[in-house]
């Protein structure tokens, strides 16, 4: 009995010694694991906050400063012009950049922050220069060149901030990989140590391993899903606080990234639509300048009747241009619009211009984007008819082509060779500035109707050119493509 007690006691002692040997190791490993998780999670949270702050900055800074400076440029000059500059926007941006400089851990991003702070200083100088400039045209040129244009500093700052965000996101991915690697290494060490110490601890080791590796594997899968753009993964079931914190952090990160992506997409769509509407609004002033020049010439030549006719046609043209504020109008209204334009131009160029319009009546109720024919007719006149000798003719036609509507503007002017046609077509599709009217028409057709539709060119030197407009033949174009 005594021996049995001693033996049992001896086993208890051995187990106790084993536990006393294993438990400190396990506690040390767990402590190290917790420290690593908390450290990496803190770094991860800091990097995430940097990315979010930078994304918010990129969403607001360029648009607010560009808009504020544009409004400042178009307002009349005053003695307090410098005080009216939107310097608060720039100051807020500098505060954000200094804050990011203190929180980012990446050397390249610190360099970018310092570069952007230098750019802000340059921006401040450019803004003051614009405020002190008396000439509106010079102010607008300085604004486009130094601040909001493709070569402007706000665009460069936006680019630098995109690179800042990219590096911060890559740092988040690296930290996630580090978490997975380190935790897996710790788990393997625990399992190996437990196996070497005693077979009796295998059950415990397996249980601990399952409690840890299961959620970690789920978190790894969840991170992979996030990387693939799926932000609706189910929560990970775990009773480990750190892993739960990581899971909650993943969910919060996914929610904020998804919201930021949606906001960015909406902002880009709104900006794109506003840009196209601005381009569309520029067509009427462009035509108005030419028409007023013609009226002035007619008035100087004492051609009073032609002045009356031209002013009447101009009034009709702009009345039709209003179209009750609609961007989509009937083909009949578009025909009236281009007819008014041709009447105006024929008065001025009566010795070189004839025109014909042949659009079947059954197509006149088709819906088309507003002001798509007039820019093409203007292009045919100024680049085709005026570059040939003698009388020229512009013909506008319309026809059905399957489910599509095909409108053509043909002139018998100077024409173009194949290389010129190729360059013109490429410029339209690559959005190069080949002509305000042509680019505007093509971009608006693509916006409203989609990828297959737009402008197409044919031409022969000495014989003339044809510009074709392909549209869907529908009576509900505006409703379908505004949604």
XYZ file of C-alpha atoms in Angstrom:
483
model
C 0.000 0.000 0.000
C 2.811 2.293 0.947
C 4.749 1.422 -2.162
C 1.651 2.014 -4.217
C 1.206 5.378 -2.581
C 4.782 6.275 -3.225
C 4.510 5.076 -6.772
C 1.354 7.112 -7.294
C 2.986 10.008 -5.629
C 5.986 9.475 -7.813
C 3.805 9.505 -10.910
C 2.094 12.609 -9.611
C 5.466 14.170 -9.064
C 6.557 13.240 -12.525
C 3.401 14.632 -13.966
C 3.815 17.686 -11.807
C 7.420 18.023 -12.897
C 6.306 17.550 -16.482
C 3.630 20.152 -16.067
C 6.060 22.454 -14.301
C 8.463 21.935 -17.174
C 5.888 22.258 -19.947
C 3.689 24.964 -18.540
C 6.400 27.664 -18.278
C 7.445 26.862 -21.830
C 3.849 26.947 -22.977
C 3.220 30.133 -21.044
C 6.328 31.709 -22.537
C 5.308 30.656 -26.038
C 1.767 31.914 -25.523
C 3.080 35.177 -24.126
C 5.379 35.603 -27.105
C 2.479 34.780 -29.420
C 0.256 37.356 -27.734
C 3.009 39.984 -27.895
C 3.551 39.243 -31.591
C -0.165 39.365 -32.355
C -0.680 42.593 -30.435
C 2.423 44.162 -31.999
C 1.531 43.148 -35.533
C -2.098 44.102 -34.958
C -0.992 47.542 -33.749
C 1.229 47.950 -36.782
C -1.551 46.691 -38.997
C -4.043 49.146 -37.467
C -1.578 52.015 -37.916
C -0.938 51.119 -41.554
C -4.675 50.717 -42.153
C -5.338 54.133 -40.613
C -2.657 55.627 -42.843
C -4.224 54.072 -45.938
C -7.697 55.264 -44.967
C -6.475 58.789 -44.163
C -4.570 58.935 -47.451
C -7.579 57.664 -49.396
C -9.826 60.283 -47.802
C -7.225 62.923 -48.626
C -7.054 61.809 -52.260
C -10.847 61.909 -52.566
C -11.125 65.510 -51.407
C -7.923 67.527 -51.846
C -7.613 67.847 -55.631
C -11.333 68.378 -56.222
C -11.677 71.001 -53.465
C -8.520 72.959 -54.345
C -9.168 72.816 -58.111
C -12.756 73.941 -57.608
C -11.799 76.693 -55.171
C -9.073 78.054 -57.445
C -11.313 77.882 -60.504
C -14.009 79.884 -58.671
C -11.342 82.343 -57.555
C -10.033 82.767 -61.129
C -13.445 83.467 -62.675
C -14.442 86.030 -60.034
C -13.626 89.721 -60.672
C -10.358 90.906 -59.148
C -10.417 92.847 -55.892
C -7.889 94.334 -53.490
C -8.379 91.339 -51.190
C -7.761 88.764 -53.946
C -4.959 87.060 -51.990
C -7.124 86.811 -48.847
C -9.886 85.194 -50.906
C -7.655 82.291 -51.939
C -8.725 78.847 -50.601
C -5.612 78.635 -48.413
C -7.575 76.740 -45.736
C -7.822 73.747 -48.068
C -4.043 73.788 -48.544
C -3.394 74.235 -44.819
C -5.666 71.302 -43.947
C -3.850 69.183 -46.532
C -0.474 70.081 -45.028
C -1.745 69.106 -41.559
C -2.837 65.704 -42.890
C 0.522 65.199 -44.621
C 2.478 66.065 -41.458
C 0.314 63.642 -39.490
C 0.974 60.895 -42.030
C 4.706 61.683 -41.878
C 4.723 60.899 -38.143
C 2.715 57.671 -38.445
C 4.096 55.928 -41.538
C 6.944 53.468 -41.003
C 8.021 53.285 -44.636
C 11.056 55.271 -45.772
C 9.762 55.762 -49.327
C 6.470 57.104 -47.996
C 8.261 59.559 -45.741
C 10.089 60.811 -48.822
C 6.771 61.102 -50.687
C 5.232 63.043 -47.790
C 8.152 65.475 -47.748
C 7.872 65.853 -51.532
C 4.138 66.549 -51.259
C 4.765 69.123 -48.504
C 7.257 70.832 -50.813
C 4.641 70.786 -53.572
C 2.128 72.374 -51.203
C 4.620 75.162 -50.604
C 4.968 75.621 -54.354
C 1.178 75.535 -54.678
C 0.918 78.361 -52.192
C 3.266 80.442 -54.315
C 1.360 79.652 -57.521
C -1.943 80.542 -55.867
C -0.623 83.923 -54.768
C 0.782 84.483 -58.256
C -2.654 83.805 -59.764
C -4.349 86.113 -57.248
C -1.991 88.955 -58.177
C -2.408 88.444 -61.936
C -4.829 90.958 -63.509
C -5.389 89.153 -66.841
C -8.153 86.566 -66.781
C -6.584 84.567 -69.623
C -3.212 84.573 -67.885
C -4.809 83.486 -64.603
C -6.606 80.633 -66.349
C -3.395 79.581 -68.100
C -1.467 79.615 -64.813
C -4.270 77.608 -63.160
C -4.244 74.907 -65.835
C -0.461 74.721 -66.150
C 0.625 74.903 -62.527
C -2.305 73.714 -60.428
C -5.149 71.634 -61.829
C -4.056 70.548 -65.323
C -2.350 67.294 -66.272
C 0.988 68.977 -65.449
C -0.372 70.723 -62.365
C 0.753 70.094 -58.809
C -2.637 68.822 -57.566
C -2.438 66.014 -60.131
C 1.147 65.243 -59.085
C 0.178 65.211 -55.400
C -2.730 62.895 -56.237
C -0.300 60.545 -58.031
C 2.149 60.581 -55.114
C -0.685 59.856 -52.692
C -1.822 56.903 -54.830
C 1.712 55.522 -54.578
C 1.648 56.175 -50.808
C -1.588 54.178 -50.515
C -0.196 51.345 -52.657
C 2.865 50.994 -50.400
C 0.726 51.075 -47.243
C -1.567 48.365 -48.659
C 1.462 46.243 -49.552
C 2.727 46.750 -45.991
C -0.622 45.481 -44.688
C -0.265 42.388 -46.864
C 3.272 41.860 -45.561
C 2.114 42.155 -41.958
C -0.657 39.645 -42.616
C 1.897 37.223 -44.047
C 4.130 37.844 -41.038
C 1.255 37.074 -38.668
C 0.509 33.809 -40.434
C 4.155 32.777 -40.620
C 5.013 33.585 -37.023
C 1.891 32.072 -35.518
C 2.326 28.900 -37.582
C 5.938 28.644 -36.430
C 4.881 29.024 -32.807
C 2.201 26.366 -33.194
C 4.644 23.919 -34.761
C 7.097 24.575 -31.945
C 4.419 23.932 -29.344
C 3.380 20.688 -31.002
C 6.987 19.524 -31.414
C 7.832 20.373 -27.809
C 4.769 18.670 -26.420
C 5.441 15.519 -28.471
C 9.049 15.380 -27.249
C 8.145 16.009 -23.617
C 5.406 13.452 -23.202
C 2.890 11.454 -25.170
C 0.340 12.354 -22.546
C 0.466 15.975 -23.701
C -0.366 15.115 -27.308
C -4.105 15.398 -26.716
C -3.599 18.738 -25.089
C -1.284 19.893 -27.852
C -3.709 18.775 -30.562
C -6.553 20.527 -28.797
C -4.550 23.738 -28.474
C -3.413 23.422 -32.068
C -6.951 23.045 -33.314
C -8.111 26.012 -31.291
C -5.422 28.168 -32.830
C -4.844 26.841 -36.322
C -8.525 26.597 -37.176
C -9.234 30.313 -36.788
C -5.857 31.221 -38.300
C -6.631 29.124 -41.370
C -10.057 30.744 -41.559
C -8.439 34.177 -41.236
C -5.945 33.294 -43.971
C -8.799 32.186 -46.242
C -10.686 35.328 -45.370
C -7.646 37.477 -46.174
C -7.310 35.688 -49.511
C -10.974 36.356 -50.257
C -10.437 40.028 -49.410
C -7.489 40.085 -51.788
C -9.755 38.733 -54.542
C -12.308 41.465 -53.921
C -14.880 39.454 -51.901
C -15.712 41.504 -48.806
C -18.718 39.525 -47.538
C -16.919 36.609 -45.819
C -18.572 35.146 -42.711
C -17.098 35.955 -39.251
C -14.468 33.523 -37.948
C -15.545 31.511 -34.910
C -12.806 31.782 -32.255
C -12.510 32.300 -28.518
C -9.013 33.807 -28.767
C -9.189 37.530 -28.191
C -6.331 38.454 -30.516
C -7.707 36.411 -33.376
C -11.128 37.890 -32.782
C -9.533 41.336 -32.892
C -7.869 40.459 -36.180
C -11.158 39.141 -37.546
C -12.992 42.279 -36.453
C -10.190 44.330 -37.953
C -10.539 42.427 -41.231
C -14.278 43.017 -41.261
C -13.867 46.726 -40.509
C -11.112 47.039 -43.113
C -13.268 45.251 -45.702
C -16.247 47.472 -44.921
C -14.226 50.666 -45.198
C -12.353 49.573 -48.336
C -15.627 48.545 -49.979
C -17.179 51.888 -49.047
C -14.132 53.768 -50.299
C -14.168 51.840 -53.581
C -17.881 52.553 -54.064
C -17.327 56.222 -53.278
C -14.368 56.389 -55.659
C -16.377 54.762 -58.446
C -19.268 57.153 -57.881
C -16.928 60.162 -57.762
C -15.206 59.074 -60.969
C -18.534 58.599 -62.724
C -19.769 61.991 -61.522
C -16.512 63.654 -62.549
C -16.606 61.978 -65.961
C -20.199 63.028 -66.549
C -19.464 66.596 -65.430
C -16.486 66.722 -67.779
C -18.609 65.620 -70.728
C -21.364 68.086 -69.875
C -18.731 70.840 -69.728
C -17.413 69.846 -73.146
C -20.950 69.818 -74.517
C -21.576 73.300 -73.141
C -18.456 74.551 -74.937
C -19.885 73.797 -78.410
C -22.391 76.660 -78.391
C -19.868 79.385 -77.444
C -17.488 78.038 -80.105
C -20.202 78.382 -82.758
C -21.448 81.674 -81.337
C -18.049 83.323 -81.789
C -17.937 82.361 -85.473
C -21.529 83.479 -86.096
C -21.040 86.847 -84.422
C -17.967 87.359 -86.591
C -20.109 86.638 -89.639
C -22.835 89.054 -88.501
C -20.226 91.752 -87.982
C -18.873 91.215 -91.503
C -22.389 91.317 -92.998
C -23.224 94.486 -91.079
C -20.044 96.156 -92.314
C -21.044 95.186 -95.864
C -24.521 96.766 -95.449
C -26.234 93.420 -95.995
C -29.060 94.204 -93.604
C -31.461 91.498 -94.802
C -28.797 88.830 -94.412
C -28.046 90.137 -90.915
C -31.744 89.802 -89.989
C -31.918 86.295 -91.458
C -28.741 85.232 -89.704
C -29.834 86.615 -86.339
C -33.222 84.907 -86.755
C -31.541 81.584 -87.567
C -29.145 82.065 -84.663
C -32.079 82.647 -82.317
C -33.737 79.486 -83.630
C -30.484 77.564 -83.204
C -30.050 78.489 -79.562
C -33.738 78.005 -78.782
C -33.421 74.470 -80.125
C -30.148 74.036 -78.209
C -31.971 74.511 -74.921
C -34.221 71.489 -75.619
C -35.965 72.071 -72.258
C -32.707 71.082 -70.540
C -32.759 67.581 -72.041
C -29.570 65.836 -73.180
C -31.547 63.384 -75.320
C -33.796 64.770 -78.073
C -35.648 63.488 -81.114
C -33.897 63.165 -84.446
C -36.437 65.668 -85.811
C -35.262 68.291 -83.304
C -31.642 67.506 -84.147
C -32.445 67.941 -87.848
C -33.985 71.368 -87.143
C -30.897 72.270 -85.152
C -28.451 71.422 -87.921
C -30.721 73.091 -90.513
C -30.565 76.366 -88.545
C -26.801 76.070 -88.422
C -26.507 75.439 -92.171
C -28.824 78.354 -92.937
C -26.537 80.618 -90.935
C -23.390 79.376 -92.633
C -24.913 79.493 -96.095
C -25.564 83.227 -95.686
C -21.883 83.808 -95.066
C -20.551 81.268 -97.560
C -23.203 81.536 -100.253
C -20.552 81.413 -102.963
C -19.047 78.083 -101.844
C -21.719 76.241 -99.813
C -24.783 74.207 -100.710
C -26.399 71.671 -98.419
C -28.907 68.814 -98.547
C -30.616 66.936 -95.723
C -32.211 63.548 -96.430
C -33.598 61.835 -93.342
C -36.684 59.578 -93.763
C -39.759 60.679 -91.828
C -40.095 57.283 -90.138
C -36.762 57.880 -88.341
C -37.535 61.351 -87.012
C -38.933 60.091 -83.681
C -35.688 58.225 -82.873
C -33.933 59.550 -79.781
C -30.352 60.823 -80.103
C -27.896 62.755 -77.900
C -28.239 66.495 -78.445
C -25.807 68.384 -80.728
C -24.188 65.472 -82.566
C -24.732 66.639 -86.184
C -23.815 70.337 -85.919
C -20.155 69.774 -84.879
C -19.695 67.333 -87.783
C -21.231 69.774 -90.264
C -19.014 72.530 -88.897
C -15.973 70.276 -89.298
C -17.008 69.460 -92.894
C -17.355 73.157 -93.683
C -14.118 74.455 -92.158
C -11.865 71.499 -92.991
C -13.481 70.260 -96.186
C -15.455 72.790 -98.210
C -13.300 75.822 -97.397
C -10.155 73.931 -98.455
C -11.385 73.279 -102.013
C -11.933 75.610 -104.925
C -15.427 76.372 -106.125
C -18.865 75.408 -104.876
C -19.082 72.614 -102.332
C -21.953 70.537 -100.984
C -22.613 69.136 -97.503
C -25.124 66.291 -97.364
C -26.718 64.987 -94.159
C -28.422 61.577 -94.443
C -30.063 59.092 -92.129
C -30.945 55.417 -92.552
C -31.702 52.221 -90.676
C -28.941 49.613 -90.431
C -30.431 46.579 -88.730
C -31.151 47.574 -85.146
C -28.922 50.636 -85.477
C -29.439 54.182 -86.710
C -26.785 55.393 -89.147
C -26.360 59.154 -89.675
C -23.825 60.480 -92.179
C -22.357 63.917 -92.889
C -20.714 63.963 -96.335
C -18.814 66.749 -98.060
C -17.083 66.964 -101.437
C -14.263 69.046 -100.019
C -10.496 68.611 -99.948
C -10.593 65.172 -98.334
C -7.809 63.312 -96.516
C -5.356 60.550 -97.321
C -5.427 57.181 -95.549
C -2.803 58.185 -92.991
C -4.717 61.328 -92.026
C -7.908 59.282 -91.631
C -6.068 56.746 -89.469
C -4.617 59.474 -87.250
C -8.029 61.166 -86.937
C -9.808 57.908 -86.044
C -7.083 56.957 -83.546
C -7.215 60.409 -81.961
C -10.970 60.103 -81.424
C -10.723 56.660 -79.834
C -7.660 57.458 -77.754
C -9.221 60.741 -76.557
C -6.523 62.956 -78.037
C -7.394 66.574 -78.812
C -8.088 66.168 -82.548
C -10.896 68.736 -82.441
C -13.257 69.765 -79.656
C -16.442 69.013 -81.583
C -15.452 65.549 -82.844
C -14.058 64.354 -79.500
C -17.101 65.730 -77.685
C -19.584 63.990 -79.976
C -17.753 60.666 -79.806
C -17.383 60.734 -76.006
C -21.030 61.631 -75.437
C -22.200 58.839 -77.773
C -19.995 56.352 -75.916
C -21.312 57.596 -72.554
C -24.970 57.313 -73.525
C -24.879 54.326 -75.889
C -21.892 52.173 -74.958
C -18.723 50.770 -76.535
C -19.867 49.658 -80.050
C -21.176 53.101 -81.010
C -19.497 56.358 -82.011
C -17.897 58.116 -84.989
C -16.301 56.511 -88.055
C -14.440 58.242 -90.897
C -14.002 57.717 -94.620
C -12.192 60.070 -96.986
C -10.376 60.412 -100.294
C -8.031 63.239 -101.239
C -9.759 65.622 -103.650
C -13.117 63.846 -103.397
C -14.303 64.632 -99.893
C -15.035 62.966 -96.561
C -17.850 61.148 -94.797
C -18.327 61.025 -91.018
C -20.732 58.290 -89.886
C -22.560 58.237 -86.563
C -23.723 54.826 -85.388
C -26.408 54.793 -82.676
C -28.912 52.245 -81.385
C -32.222 52.747 -83.155
C -34.491 53.238 -80.194
C -37.175 55.576 -78.906
C -36.005 55.339 -75.270
C -32.287 56.023 -75.597
C -32.127 58.556 -72.806
C -33.992 56.426 -70.279
C -31.863 53.347 -70.919
C -28.477 54.959 -70.779
C -28.962 57.489 -68.009
C -29.753 54.798 -65.501
